[in-house]
Short mmCIF file of C-alpha atoms and ligand atoms in Angstrom, two decimals:
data_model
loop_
_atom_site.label_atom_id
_atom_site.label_comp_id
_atom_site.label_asym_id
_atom_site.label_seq_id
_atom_site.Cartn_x
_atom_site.Cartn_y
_atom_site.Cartn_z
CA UNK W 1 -30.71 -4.88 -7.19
CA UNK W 2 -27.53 -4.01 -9.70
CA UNK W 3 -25.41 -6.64 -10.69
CA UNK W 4 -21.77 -6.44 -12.45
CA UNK W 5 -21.37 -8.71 -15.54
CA UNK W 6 -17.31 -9.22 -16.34
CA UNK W 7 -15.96 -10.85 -19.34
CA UNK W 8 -12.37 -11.94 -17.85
CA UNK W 9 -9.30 -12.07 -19.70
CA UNK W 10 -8.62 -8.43 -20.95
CA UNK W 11 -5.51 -6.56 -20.47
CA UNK W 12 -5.83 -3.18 -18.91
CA UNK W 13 -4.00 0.12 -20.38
CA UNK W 14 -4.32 3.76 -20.29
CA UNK W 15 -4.76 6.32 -17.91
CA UNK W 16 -7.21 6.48 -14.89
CA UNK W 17 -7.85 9.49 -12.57
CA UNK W 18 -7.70 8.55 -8.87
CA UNK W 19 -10.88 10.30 -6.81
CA UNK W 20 -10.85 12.06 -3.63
CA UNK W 21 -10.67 9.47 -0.55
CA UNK W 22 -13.57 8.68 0.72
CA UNK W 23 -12.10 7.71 4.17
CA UNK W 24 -11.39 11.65 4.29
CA UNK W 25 -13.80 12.78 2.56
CA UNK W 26 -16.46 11.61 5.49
CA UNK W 27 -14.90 12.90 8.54
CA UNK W 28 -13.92 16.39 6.87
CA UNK W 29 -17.51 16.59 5.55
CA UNK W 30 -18.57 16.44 9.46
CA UNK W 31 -15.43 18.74 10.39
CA UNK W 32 -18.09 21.27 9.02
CA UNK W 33 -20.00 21.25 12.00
CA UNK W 34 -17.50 22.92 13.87
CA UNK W 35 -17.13 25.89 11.72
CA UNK W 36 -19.64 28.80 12.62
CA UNK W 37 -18.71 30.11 8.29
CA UNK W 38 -19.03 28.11 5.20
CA UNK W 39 -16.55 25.21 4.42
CA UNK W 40 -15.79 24.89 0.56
CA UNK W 41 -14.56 21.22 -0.42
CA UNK W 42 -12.83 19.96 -3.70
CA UNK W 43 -12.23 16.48 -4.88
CA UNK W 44 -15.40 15.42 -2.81
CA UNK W 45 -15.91 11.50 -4.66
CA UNK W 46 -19.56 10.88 -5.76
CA UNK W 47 -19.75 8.13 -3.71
CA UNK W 48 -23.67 6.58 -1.40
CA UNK W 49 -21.51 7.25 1.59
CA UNK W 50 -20.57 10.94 0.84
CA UNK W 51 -24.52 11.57 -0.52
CA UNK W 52 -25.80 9.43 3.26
CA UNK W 53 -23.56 11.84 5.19
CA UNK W 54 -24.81 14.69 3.56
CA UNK W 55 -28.32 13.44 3.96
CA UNK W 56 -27.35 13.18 7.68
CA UNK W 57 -25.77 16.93 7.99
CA UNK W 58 -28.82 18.45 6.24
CA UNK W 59 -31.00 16.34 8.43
CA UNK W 60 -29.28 18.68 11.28
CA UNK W 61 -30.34 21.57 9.15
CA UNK W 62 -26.54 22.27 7.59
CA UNK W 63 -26.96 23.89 4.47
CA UNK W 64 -25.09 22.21 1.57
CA UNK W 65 -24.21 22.91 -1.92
CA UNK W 66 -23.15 20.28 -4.10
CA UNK W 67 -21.86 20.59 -8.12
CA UNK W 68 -19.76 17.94 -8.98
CA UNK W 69 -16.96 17.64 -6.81
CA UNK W 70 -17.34 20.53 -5.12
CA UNK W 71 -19.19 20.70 -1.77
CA UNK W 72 -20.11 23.85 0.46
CA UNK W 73 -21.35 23.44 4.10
CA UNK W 74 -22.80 25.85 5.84
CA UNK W 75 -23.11 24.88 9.48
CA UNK W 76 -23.61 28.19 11.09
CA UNK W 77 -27.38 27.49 12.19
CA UNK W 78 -28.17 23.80 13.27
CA UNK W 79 -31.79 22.58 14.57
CA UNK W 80 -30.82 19.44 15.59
CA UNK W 81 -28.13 17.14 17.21
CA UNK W 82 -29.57 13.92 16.32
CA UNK W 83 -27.86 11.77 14.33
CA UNK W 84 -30.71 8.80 14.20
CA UNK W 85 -30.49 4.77 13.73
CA UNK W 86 -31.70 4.91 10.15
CA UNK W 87 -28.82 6.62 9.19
CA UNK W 88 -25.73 5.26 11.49
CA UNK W 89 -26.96 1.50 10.48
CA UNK W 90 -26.10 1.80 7.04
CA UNK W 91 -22.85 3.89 7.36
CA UNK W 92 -21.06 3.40 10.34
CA UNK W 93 -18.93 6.51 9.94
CA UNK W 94 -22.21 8.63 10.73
CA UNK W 95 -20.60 8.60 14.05
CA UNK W 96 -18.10 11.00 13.46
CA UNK W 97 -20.93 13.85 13.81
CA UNK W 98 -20.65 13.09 17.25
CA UNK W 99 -16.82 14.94 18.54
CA UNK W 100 -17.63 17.46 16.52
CA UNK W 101 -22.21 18.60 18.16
CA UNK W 102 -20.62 18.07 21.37
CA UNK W 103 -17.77 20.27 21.17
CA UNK W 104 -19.18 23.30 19.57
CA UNK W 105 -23.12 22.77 20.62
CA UNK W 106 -22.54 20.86 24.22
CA UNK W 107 -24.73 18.32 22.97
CA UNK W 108 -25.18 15.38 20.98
CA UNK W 109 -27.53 12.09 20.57
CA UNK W 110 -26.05 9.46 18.11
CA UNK W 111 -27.51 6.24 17.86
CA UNK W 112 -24.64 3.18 17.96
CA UNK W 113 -23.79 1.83 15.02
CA UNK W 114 -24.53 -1.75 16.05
CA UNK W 115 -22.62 -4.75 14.33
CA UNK W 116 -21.52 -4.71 10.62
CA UNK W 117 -19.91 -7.14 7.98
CA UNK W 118 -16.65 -6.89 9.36
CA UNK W 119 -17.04 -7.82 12.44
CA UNK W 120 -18.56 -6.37 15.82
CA UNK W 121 -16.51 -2.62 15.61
CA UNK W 122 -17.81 -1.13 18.72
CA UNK W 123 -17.02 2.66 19.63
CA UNK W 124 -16.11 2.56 23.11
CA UNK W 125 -12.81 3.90 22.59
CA UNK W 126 -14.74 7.74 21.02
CA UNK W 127 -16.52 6.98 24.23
CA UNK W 128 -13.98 7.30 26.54
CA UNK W 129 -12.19 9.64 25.29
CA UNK W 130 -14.88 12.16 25.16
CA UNK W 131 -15.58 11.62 28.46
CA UNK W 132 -11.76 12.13 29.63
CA UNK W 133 -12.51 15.33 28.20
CA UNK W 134 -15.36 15.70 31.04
CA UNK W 135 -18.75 14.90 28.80
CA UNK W 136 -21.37 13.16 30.65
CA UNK W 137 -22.63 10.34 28.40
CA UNK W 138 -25.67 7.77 28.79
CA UNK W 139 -26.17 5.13 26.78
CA UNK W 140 -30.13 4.75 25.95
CA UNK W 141 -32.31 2.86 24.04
CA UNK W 142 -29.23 2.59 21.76
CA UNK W 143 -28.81 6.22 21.65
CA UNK W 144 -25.50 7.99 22.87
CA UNK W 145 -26.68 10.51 24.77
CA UNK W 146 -23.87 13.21 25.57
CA UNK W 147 -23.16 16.88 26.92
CA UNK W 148 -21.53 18.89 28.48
CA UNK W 149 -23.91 20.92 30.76
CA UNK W 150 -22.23 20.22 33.61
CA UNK W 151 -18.88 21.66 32.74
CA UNK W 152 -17.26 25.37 33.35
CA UNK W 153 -18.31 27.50 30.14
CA UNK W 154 -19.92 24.39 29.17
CA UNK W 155 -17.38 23.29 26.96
CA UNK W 156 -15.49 20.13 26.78
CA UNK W 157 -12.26 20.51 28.92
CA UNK W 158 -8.50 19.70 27.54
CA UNK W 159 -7.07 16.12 28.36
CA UNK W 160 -4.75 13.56 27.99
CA UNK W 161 -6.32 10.72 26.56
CA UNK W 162 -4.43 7.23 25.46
CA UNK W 163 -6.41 5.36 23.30
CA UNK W 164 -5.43 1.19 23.61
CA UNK W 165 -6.16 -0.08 20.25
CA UNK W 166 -5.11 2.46 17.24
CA UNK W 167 -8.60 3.82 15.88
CA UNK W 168 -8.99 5.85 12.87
CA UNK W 169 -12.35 7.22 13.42
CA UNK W 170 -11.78 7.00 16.99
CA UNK W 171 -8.68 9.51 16.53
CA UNK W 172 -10.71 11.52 14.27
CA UNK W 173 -13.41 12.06 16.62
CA UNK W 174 -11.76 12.97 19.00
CA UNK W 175 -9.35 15.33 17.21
CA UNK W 176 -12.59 17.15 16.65
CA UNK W 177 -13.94 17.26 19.79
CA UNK W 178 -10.72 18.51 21.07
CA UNK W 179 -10.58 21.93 18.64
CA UNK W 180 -12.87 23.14 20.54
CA UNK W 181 -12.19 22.51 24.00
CA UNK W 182 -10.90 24.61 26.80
CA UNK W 183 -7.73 23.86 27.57
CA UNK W 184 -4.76 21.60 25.86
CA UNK W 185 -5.70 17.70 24.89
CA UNK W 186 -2.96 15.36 23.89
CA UNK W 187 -3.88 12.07 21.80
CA UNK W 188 -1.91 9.02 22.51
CA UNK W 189 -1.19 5.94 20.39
CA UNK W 190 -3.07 7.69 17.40
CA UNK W 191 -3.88 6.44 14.51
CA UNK W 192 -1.11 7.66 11.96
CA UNK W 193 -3.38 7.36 8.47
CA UNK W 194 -3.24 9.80 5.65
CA UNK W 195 -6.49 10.80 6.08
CA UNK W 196 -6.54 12.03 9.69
CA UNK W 197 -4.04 13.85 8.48
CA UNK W 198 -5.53 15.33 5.78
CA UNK W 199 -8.54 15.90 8.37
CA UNK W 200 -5.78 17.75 10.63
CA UNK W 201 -4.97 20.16 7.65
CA UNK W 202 -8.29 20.91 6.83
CA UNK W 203 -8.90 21.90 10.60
CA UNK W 204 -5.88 23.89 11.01
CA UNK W 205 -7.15 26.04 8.10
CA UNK W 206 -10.39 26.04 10.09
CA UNK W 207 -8.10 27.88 12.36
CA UNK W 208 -7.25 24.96 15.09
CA UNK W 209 -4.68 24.56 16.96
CA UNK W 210 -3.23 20.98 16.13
CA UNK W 211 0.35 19.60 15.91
CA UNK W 212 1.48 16.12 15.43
CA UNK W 213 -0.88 14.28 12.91
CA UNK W 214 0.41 11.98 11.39
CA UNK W 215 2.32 10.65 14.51
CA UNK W 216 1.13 8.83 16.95
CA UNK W 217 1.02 11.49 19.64
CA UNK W 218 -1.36 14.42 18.35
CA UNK W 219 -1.35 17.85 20.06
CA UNK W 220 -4.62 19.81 20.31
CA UNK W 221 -4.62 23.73 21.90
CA UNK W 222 -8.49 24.27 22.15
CA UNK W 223 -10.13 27.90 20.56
CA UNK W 224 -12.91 29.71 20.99
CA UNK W 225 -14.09 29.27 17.23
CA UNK W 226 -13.76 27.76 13.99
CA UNK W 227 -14.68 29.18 11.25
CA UNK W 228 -14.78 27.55 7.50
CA UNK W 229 -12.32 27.92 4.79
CA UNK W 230 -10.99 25.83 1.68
CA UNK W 231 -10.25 22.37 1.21
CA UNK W 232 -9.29 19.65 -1.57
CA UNK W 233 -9.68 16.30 -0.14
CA UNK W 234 -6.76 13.91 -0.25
CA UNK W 235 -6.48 11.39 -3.17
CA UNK W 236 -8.11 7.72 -2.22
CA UNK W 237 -4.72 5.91 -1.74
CA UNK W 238 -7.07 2.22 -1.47
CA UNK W 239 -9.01 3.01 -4.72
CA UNK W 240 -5.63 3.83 -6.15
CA UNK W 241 -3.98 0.31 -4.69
CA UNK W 242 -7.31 -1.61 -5.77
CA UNK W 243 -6.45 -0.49 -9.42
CA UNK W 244 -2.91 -1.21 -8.68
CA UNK W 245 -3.92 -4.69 -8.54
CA UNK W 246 -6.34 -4.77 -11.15
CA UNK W 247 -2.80 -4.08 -13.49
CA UNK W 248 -1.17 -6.86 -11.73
CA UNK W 249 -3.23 -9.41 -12.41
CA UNK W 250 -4.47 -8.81 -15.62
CA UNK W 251 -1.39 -7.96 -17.27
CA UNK W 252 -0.57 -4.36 -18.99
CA UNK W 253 0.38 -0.83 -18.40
CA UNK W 254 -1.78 1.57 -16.53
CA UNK W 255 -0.74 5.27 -14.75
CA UNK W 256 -2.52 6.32 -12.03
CA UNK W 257 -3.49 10.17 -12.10
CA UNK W 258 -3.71 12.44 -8.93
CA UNK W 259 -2.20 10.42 -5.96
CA UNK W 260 0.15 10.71 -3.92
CA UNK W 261 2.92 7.43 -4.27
CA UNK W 262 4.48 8.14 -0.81
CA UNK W 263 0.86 7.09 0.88
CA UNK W 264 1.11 3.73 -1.18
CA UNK W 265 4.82 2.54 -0.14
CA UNK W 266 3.60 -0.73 1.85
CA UNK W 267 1.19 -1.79 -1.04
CA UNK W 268 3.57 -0.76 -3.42
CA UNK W 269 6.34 -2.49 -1.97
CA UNK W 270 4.17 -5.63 -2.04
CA UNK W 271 3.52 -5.35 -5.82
CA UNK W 272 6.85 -5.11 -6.78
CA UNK W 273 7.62 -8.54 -4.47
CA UNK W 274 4.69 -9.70 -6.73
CA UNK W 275 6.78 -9.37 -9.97
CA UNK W 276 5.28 -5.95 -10.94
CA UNK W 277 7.13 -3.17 -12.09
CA UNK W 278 5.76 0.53 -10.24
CA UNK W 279 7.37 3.82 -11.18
CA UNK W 280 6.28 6.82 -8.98
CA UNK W 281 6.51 10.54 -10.11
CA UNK W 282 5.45 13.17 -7.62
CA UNK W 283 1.51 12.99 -8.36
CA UNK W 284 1.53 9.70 -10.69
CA UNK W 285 2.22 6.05 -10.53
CA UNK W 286 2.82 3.56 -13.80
CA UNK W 287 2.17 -0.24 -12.98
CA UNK W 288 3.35 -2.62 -15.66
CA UNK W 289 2.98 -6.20 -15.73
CA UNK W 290 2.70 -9.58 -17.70
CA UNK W 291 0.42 -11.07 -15.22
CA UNK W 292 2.59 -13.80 -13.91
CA UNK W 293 3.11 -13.12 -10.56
CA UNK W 294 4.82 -14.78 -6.99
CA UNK W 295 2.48 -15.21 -4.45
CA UNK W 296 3.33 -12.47 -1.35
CA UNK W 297 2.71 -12.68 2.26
CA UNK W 298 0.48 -10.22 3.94
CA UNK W 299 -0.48 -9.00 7.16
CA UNK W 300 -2.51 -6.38 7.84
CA UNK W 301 -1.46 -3.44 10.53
CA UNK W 302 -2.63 0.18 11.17
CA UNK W 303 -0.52 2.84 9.06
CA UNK W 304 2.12 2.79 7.78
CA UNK W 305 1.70 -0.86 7.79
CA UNK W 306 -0.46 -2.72 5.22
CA UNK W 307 -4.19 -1.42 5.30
CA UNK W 308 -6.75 -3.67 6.09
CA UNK W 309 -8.99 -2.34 3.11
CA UNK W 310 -6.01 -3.50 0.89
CA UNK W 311 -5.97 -7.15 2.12
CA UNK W 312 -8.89 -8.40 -0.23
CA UNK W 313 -7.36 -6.98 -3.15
CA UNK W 314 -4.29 -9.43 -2.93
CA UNK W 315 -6.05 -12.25 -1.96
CA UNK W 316 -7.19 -11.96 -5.19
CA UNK W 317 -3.83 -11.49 -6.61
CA UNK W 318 -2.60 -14.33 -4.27
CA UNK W 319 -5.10 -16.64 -6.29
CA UNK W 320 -3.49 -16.75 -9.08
CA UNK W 321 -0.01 -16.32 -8.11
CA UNK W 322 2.44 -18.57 -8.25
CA UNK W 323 3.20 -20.26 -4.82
CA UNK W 324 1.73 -20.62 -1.86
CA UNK W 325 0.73 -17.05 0.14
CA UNK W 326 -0.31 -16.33 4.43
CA UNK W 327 -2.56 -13.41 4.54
CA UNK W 328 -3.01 -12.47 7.95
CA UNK W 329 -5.64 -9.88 8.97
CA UNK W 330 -5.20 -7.93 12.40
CA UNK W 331 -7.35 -5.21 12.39
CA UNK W 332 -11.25 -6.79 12.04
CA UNK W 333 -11.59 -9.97 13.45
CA UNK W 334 -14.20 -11.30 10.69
CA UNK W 335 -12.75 -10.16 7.55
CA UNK W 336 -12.53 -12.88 5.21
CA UNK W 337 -16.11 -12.84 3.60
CA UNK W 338 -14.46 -12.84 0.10
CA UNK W 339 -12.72 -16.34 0.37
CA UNK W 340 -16.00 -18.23 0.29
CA UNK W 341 -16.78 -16.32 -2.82
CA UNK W 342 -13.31 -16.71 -4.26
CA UNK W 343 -13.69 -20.55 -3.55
CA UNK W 344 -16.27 -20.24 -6.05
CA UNK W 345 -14.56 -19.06 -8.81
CA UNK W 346 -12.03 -21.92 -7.96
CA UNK W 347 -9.20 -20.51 -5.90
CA UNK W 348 -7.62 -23.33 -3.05
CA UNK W 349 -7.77 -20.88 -0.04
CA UNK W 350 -8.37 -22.76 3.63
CA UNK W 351 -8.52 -20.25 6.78
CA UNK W 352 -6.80 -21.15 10.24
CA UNK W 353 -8.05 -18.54 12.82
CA UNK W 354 -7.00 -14.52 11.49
CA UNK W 355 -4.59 -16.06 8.69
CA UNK W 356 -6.03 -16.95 5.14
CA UNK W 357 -3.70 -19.81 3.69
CA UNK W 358 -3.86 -19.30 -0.07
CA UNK W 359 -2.53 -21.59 -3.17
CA UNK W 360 -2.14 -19.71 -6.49
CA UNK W 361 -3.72 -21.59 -8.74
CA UNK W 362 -3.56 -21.81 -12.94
CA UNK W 363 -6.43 -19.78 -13.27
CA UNK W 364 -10.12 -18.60 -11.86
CA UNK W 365 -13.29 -20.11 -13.75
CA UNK W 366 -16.23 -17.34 -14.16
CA UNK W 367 -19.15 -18.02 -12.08
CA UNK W 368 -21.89 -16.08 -9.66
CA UNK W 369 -20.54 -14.53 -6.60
CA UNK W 370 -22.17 -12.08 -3.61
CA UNK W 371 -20.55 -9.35 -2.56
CA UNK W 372 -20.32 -8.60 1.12
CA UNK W 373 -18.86 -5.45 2.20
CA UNK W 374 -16.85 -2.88 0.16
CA UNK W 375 -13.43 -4.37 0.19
CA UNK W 376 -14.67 -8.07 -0.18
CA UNK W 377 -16.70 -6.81 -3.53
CA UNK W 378 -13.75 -5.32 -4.65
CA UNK W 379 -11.75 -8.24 -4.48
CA UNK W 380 -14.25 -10.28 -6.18
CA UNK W 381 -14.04 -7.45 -9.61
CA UNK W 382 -10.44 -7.86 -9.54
CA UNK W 383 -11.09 -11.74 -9.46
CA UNK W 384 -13.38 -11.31 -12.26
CA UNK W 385 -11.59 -9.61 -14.30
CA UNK W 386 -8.90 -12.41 -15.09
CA UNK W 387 -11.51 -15.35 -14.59
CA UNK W 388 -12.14 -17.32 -17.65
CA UNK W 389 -15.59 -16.24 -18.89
CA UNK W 390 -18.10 -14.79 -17.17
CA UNK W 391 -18.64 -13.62 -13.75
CA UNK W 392 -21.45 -12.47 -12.06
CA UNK W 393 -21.05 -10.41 -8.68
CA UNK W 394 -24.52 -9.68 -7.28
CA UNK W 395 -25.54 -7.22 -4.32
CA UNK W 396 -23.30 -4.31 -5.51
CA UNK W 397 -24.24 -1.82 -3.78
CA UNK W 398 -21.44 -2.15 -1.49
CA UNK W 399 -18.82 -0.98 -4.08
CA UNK W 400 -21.56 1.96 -5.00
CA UNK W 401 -19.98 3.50 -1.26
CA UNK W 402 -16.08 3.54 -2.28
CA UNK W 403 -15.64 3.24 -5.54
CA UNK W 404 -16.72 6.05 -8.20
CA UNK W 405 -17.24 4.85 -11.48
CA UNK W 406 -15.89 2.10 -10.89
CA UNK W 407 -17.07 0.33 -14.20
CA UNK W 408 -16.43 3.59 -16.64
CA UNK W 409 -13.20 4.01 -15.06
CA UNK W 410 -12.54 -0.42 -15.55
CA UNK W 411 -14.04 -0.16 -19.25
CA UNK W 412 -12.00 3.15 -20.38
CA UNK W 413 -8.36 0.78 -19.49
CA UNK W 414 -10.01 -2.00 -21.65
CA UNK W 415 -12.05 -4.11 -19.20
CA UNK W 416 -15.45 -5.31 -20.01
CA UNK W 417 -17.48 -4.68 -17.26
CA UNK W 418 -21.11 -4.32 -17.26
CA UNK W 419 -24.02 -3.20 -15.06
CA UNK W 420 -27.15 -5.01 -14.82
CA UNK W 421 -30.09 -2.96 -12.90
C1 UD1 Y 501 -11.55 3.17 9.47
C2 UD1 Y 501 -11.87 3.20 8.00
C3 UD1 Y 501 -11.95 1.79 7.45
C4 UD1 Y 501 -10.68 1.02 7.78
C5 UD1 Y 501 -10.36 1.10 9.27
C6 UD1 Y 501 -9.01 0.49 9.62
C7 UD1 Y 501 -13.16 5.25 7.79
C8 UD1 Y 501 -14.48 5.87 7.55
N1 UD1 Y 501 -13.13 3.90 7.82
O1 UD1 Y 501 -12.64 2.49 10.13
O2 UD1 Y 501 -12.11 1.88 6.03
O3 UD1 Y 501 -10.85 -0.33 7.44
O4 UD1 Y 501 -10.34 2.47 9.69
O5 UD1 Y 501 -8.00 1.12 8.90
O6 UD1 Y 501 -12.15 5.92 7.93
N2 UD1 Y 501 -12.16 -0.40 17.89
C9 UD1 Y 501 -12.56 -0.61 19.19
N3 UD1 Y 501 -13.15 0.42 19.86
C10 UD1 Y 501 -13.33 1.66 19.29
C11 UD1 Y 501 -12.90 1.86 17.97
C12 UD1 Y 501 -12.32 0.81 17.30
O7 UD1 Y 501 -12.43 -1.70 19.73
O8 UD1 Y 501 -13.88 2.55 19.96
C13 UD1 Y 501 -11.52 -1.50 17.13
C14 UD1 Y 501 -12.32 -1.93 15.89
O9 UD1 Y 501 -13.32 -2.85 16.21
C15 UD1 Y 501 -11.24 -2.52 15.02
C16 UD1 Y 501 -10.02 -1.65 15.34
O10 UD1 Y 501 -10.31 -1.02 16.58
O11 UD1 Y 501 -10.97 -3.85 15.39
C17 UD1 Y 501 -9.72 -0.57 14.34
O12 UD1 Y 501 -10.90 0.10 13.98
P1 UD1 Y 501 -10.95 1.62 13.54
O13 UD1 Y 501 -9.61 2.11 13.17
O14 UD1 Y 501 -11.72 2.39 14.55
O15 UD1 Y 501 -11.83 1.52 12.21
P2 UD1 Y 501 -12.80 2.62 11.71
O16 UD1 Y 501 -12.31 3.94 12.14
O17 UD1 Y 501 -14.21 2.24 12.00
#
């Protein structure tokens, strides 16, 4: 299994191009299931997630071109509607293949995605709302079993669905489902995120009928068809904030190429409180810093709140910050896998319930550390990269689904940073 070796201590500088976001990437890559023409994608990141979901769609007999970046699906024959355990267990997200079979086939089987590192993430809410829009569903032998037989034309019908805990897949799912539909659904208390909005856009060029993302009431007027059209995936505003961070700590100048600053303003608002300086232009942002930085309260809400896949990041920062730091996480109910691992490398962290008390301390000692999901491994770099000597983080393959080159991109800003296979 790969292992990262980092020397700590090195300034960063230079330039680094932000990727396409994976958190849109994977739901628009499943969008083409709705689309009875080719779907042409740009700024698709090379990331294990983006190559499992592609496994997954080709599995269901999608046909899919792939050169760099760029990604065509072709979705107008499909053999099958299975979306099996093998695949769902390691990426949870496989379930967003579900809105979209059921809508446009009447049928779907997706096995549950079971528990993950996070915490227990179950997907009643998709549930629900697919079956406010009239699906029959069965749960068995930990299959989802869904359609829509019953139903006049077959096809899910238009409804108005509020969803009691903000979900971003759940939102996405369901947005999906809806395009389809007979008949008018309205989404309530949706999630707000960048990338169902992005997923919005790419469906409206589908030709959908969808107004409101990016509130939290979303309007969908179902059609007949979709067919495919072009697409270049939002930039990944938590890789961007994760090398935000990496600046911060380590002291030095770095601009962030292709993103979007207005997608950042909670994480960047929290640098700055930090003691970094950010400038934005429209598609860049410059982080400078010395690395002496105040501690920062955090607590983690659904957007435009603080992410949740941004709260690692600054406990890290928090570590060696000056002061004392809460970091309060709202959204996963187990997410504090890093701390035991930071504890390692010497930071004073104690946890009471969902809030992470943290004491900056002089600085982090290199040692060995496991990563634990993507976020949590991320963290860990970023600690690495200012620990004295070396660190070892082992079980990597976590980062290997959100972060795209993450070493070259480390090295080429003047980390060292090294894989071991
Ligand atoms: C997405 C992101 C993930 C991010 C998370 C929160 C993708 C592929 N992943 O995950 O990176 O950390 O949003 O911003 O976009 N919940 C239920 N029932 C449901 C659905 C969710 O109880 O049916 C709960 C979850 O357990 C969690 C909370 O709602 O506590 C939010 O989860 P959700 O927004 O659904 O996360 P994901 O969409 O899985």
């Amino acid at each position: 299994m790969d292992k990262l070796i980092i020397q700590g201590g090195n300034r960063l500088h230079g330039e680094v191009l932000i990727s396409g976001a994976k958190n849109a990437a994977l739901p628009i890559l499943c969008a083409a299931l709705l689309a009875e023409t080719p779907l042409h994608l740009t700024s698709v990141p090379a990331l294990k997630d983006v190559g499992s979901t592609i496994k997954l769609l080709e599995k269901m007999g999608v046909k899919v071109n792939r050169d760099g970046d760029k990604v065509s699906l072709d979705a107008s024959i499909i053999h099958s509607k299975e979306a099996p355990y093998e695949m769902v267990k390691t990426m949870r997200a496989s379930i967003l293949v579900l809105g979209p079979l059921l809508s446009r086939f009447g049928q779907a089987r997706v096995s549950l995605p079971g528990g993950c590192a996070i915490g227990s993430r179950p997907v009643d809410l998709h549930i629900k709302g697919l079956q406010a829009m009239g699906a029959e569903i069965h749960i068995e032998h930990g299959y989802i079993e869904a359609t829509t037989a019953h139903l006049p034309n077959k096809r899910l019908q238009g409804a108005r669905y509020y969803m009691d805990l903000v979900t971003v897949t759940g939102t996405e799912n369901l947005m999906m489902a809806a395009t389809l539909a007979q008949g008018t659904t309205v989404l309530e208390n949706a999630a707000k995120e960048p990338e169902v909005v992005d997923m919005a856009e790419c469906l409206i060029k589908m030709g959908a009928k969808i107004s409101g993302a990016g509130t939290d009431v979303i309007t969908i007027i179902g059609v007949e068809r979709l067919n495919g059209a072009a697409h270049n995936v939002v930039c990944d505003r938590i890789e961007a904030g994760t090398y935000m961070v990496a600046v911060a700590m380590t002291g030095g100048e770095v601009k962030l190429l292709n993103v979007q600053p207005k997608l950042l303003d909670a994480v960047i608002e929290k640098l700055r409180d930090a003691g970094a300086t950010v400038s934005c232009e429209t598609d860049s942002i410059t982080v400078k810093s010395d690395g002496q930085l105040k501690a920062v309260n955090i607590r983690t809400a659904p957007h435009p709140a603080f992410p949740t896949d941004m709260q690692a990041q600054f406990m890290a920062l928090n570590t060696i910050a000056k002061g004392m730091s809460k970091v309060t996480e709202t959204i996963f109910e187990n997410r504090f896998m890093h701390v035991q691992e930071m504890q390692r490398l010497g930071a004073d962290i104690d946890i009471e319930g969902n809030t992470a008390l943290v004491k900056g301390v002089a600085f982090l000692d290199g040692a060995t550390v496991m990563a634990t999901d993507l976020r949590a491994s991320a963290s860990l770099v970023l600690a690495g990269l200012v620990a004295r000597g070396e660190t070892v983080i082992e079980r990597i393959y976590h980062l290997d689904r959100g972060y795209e080159n993450l070493e070259q991109k480390l090295n080429a800003l003047g980390a060292n940073v090294k894989r071991v296979t």
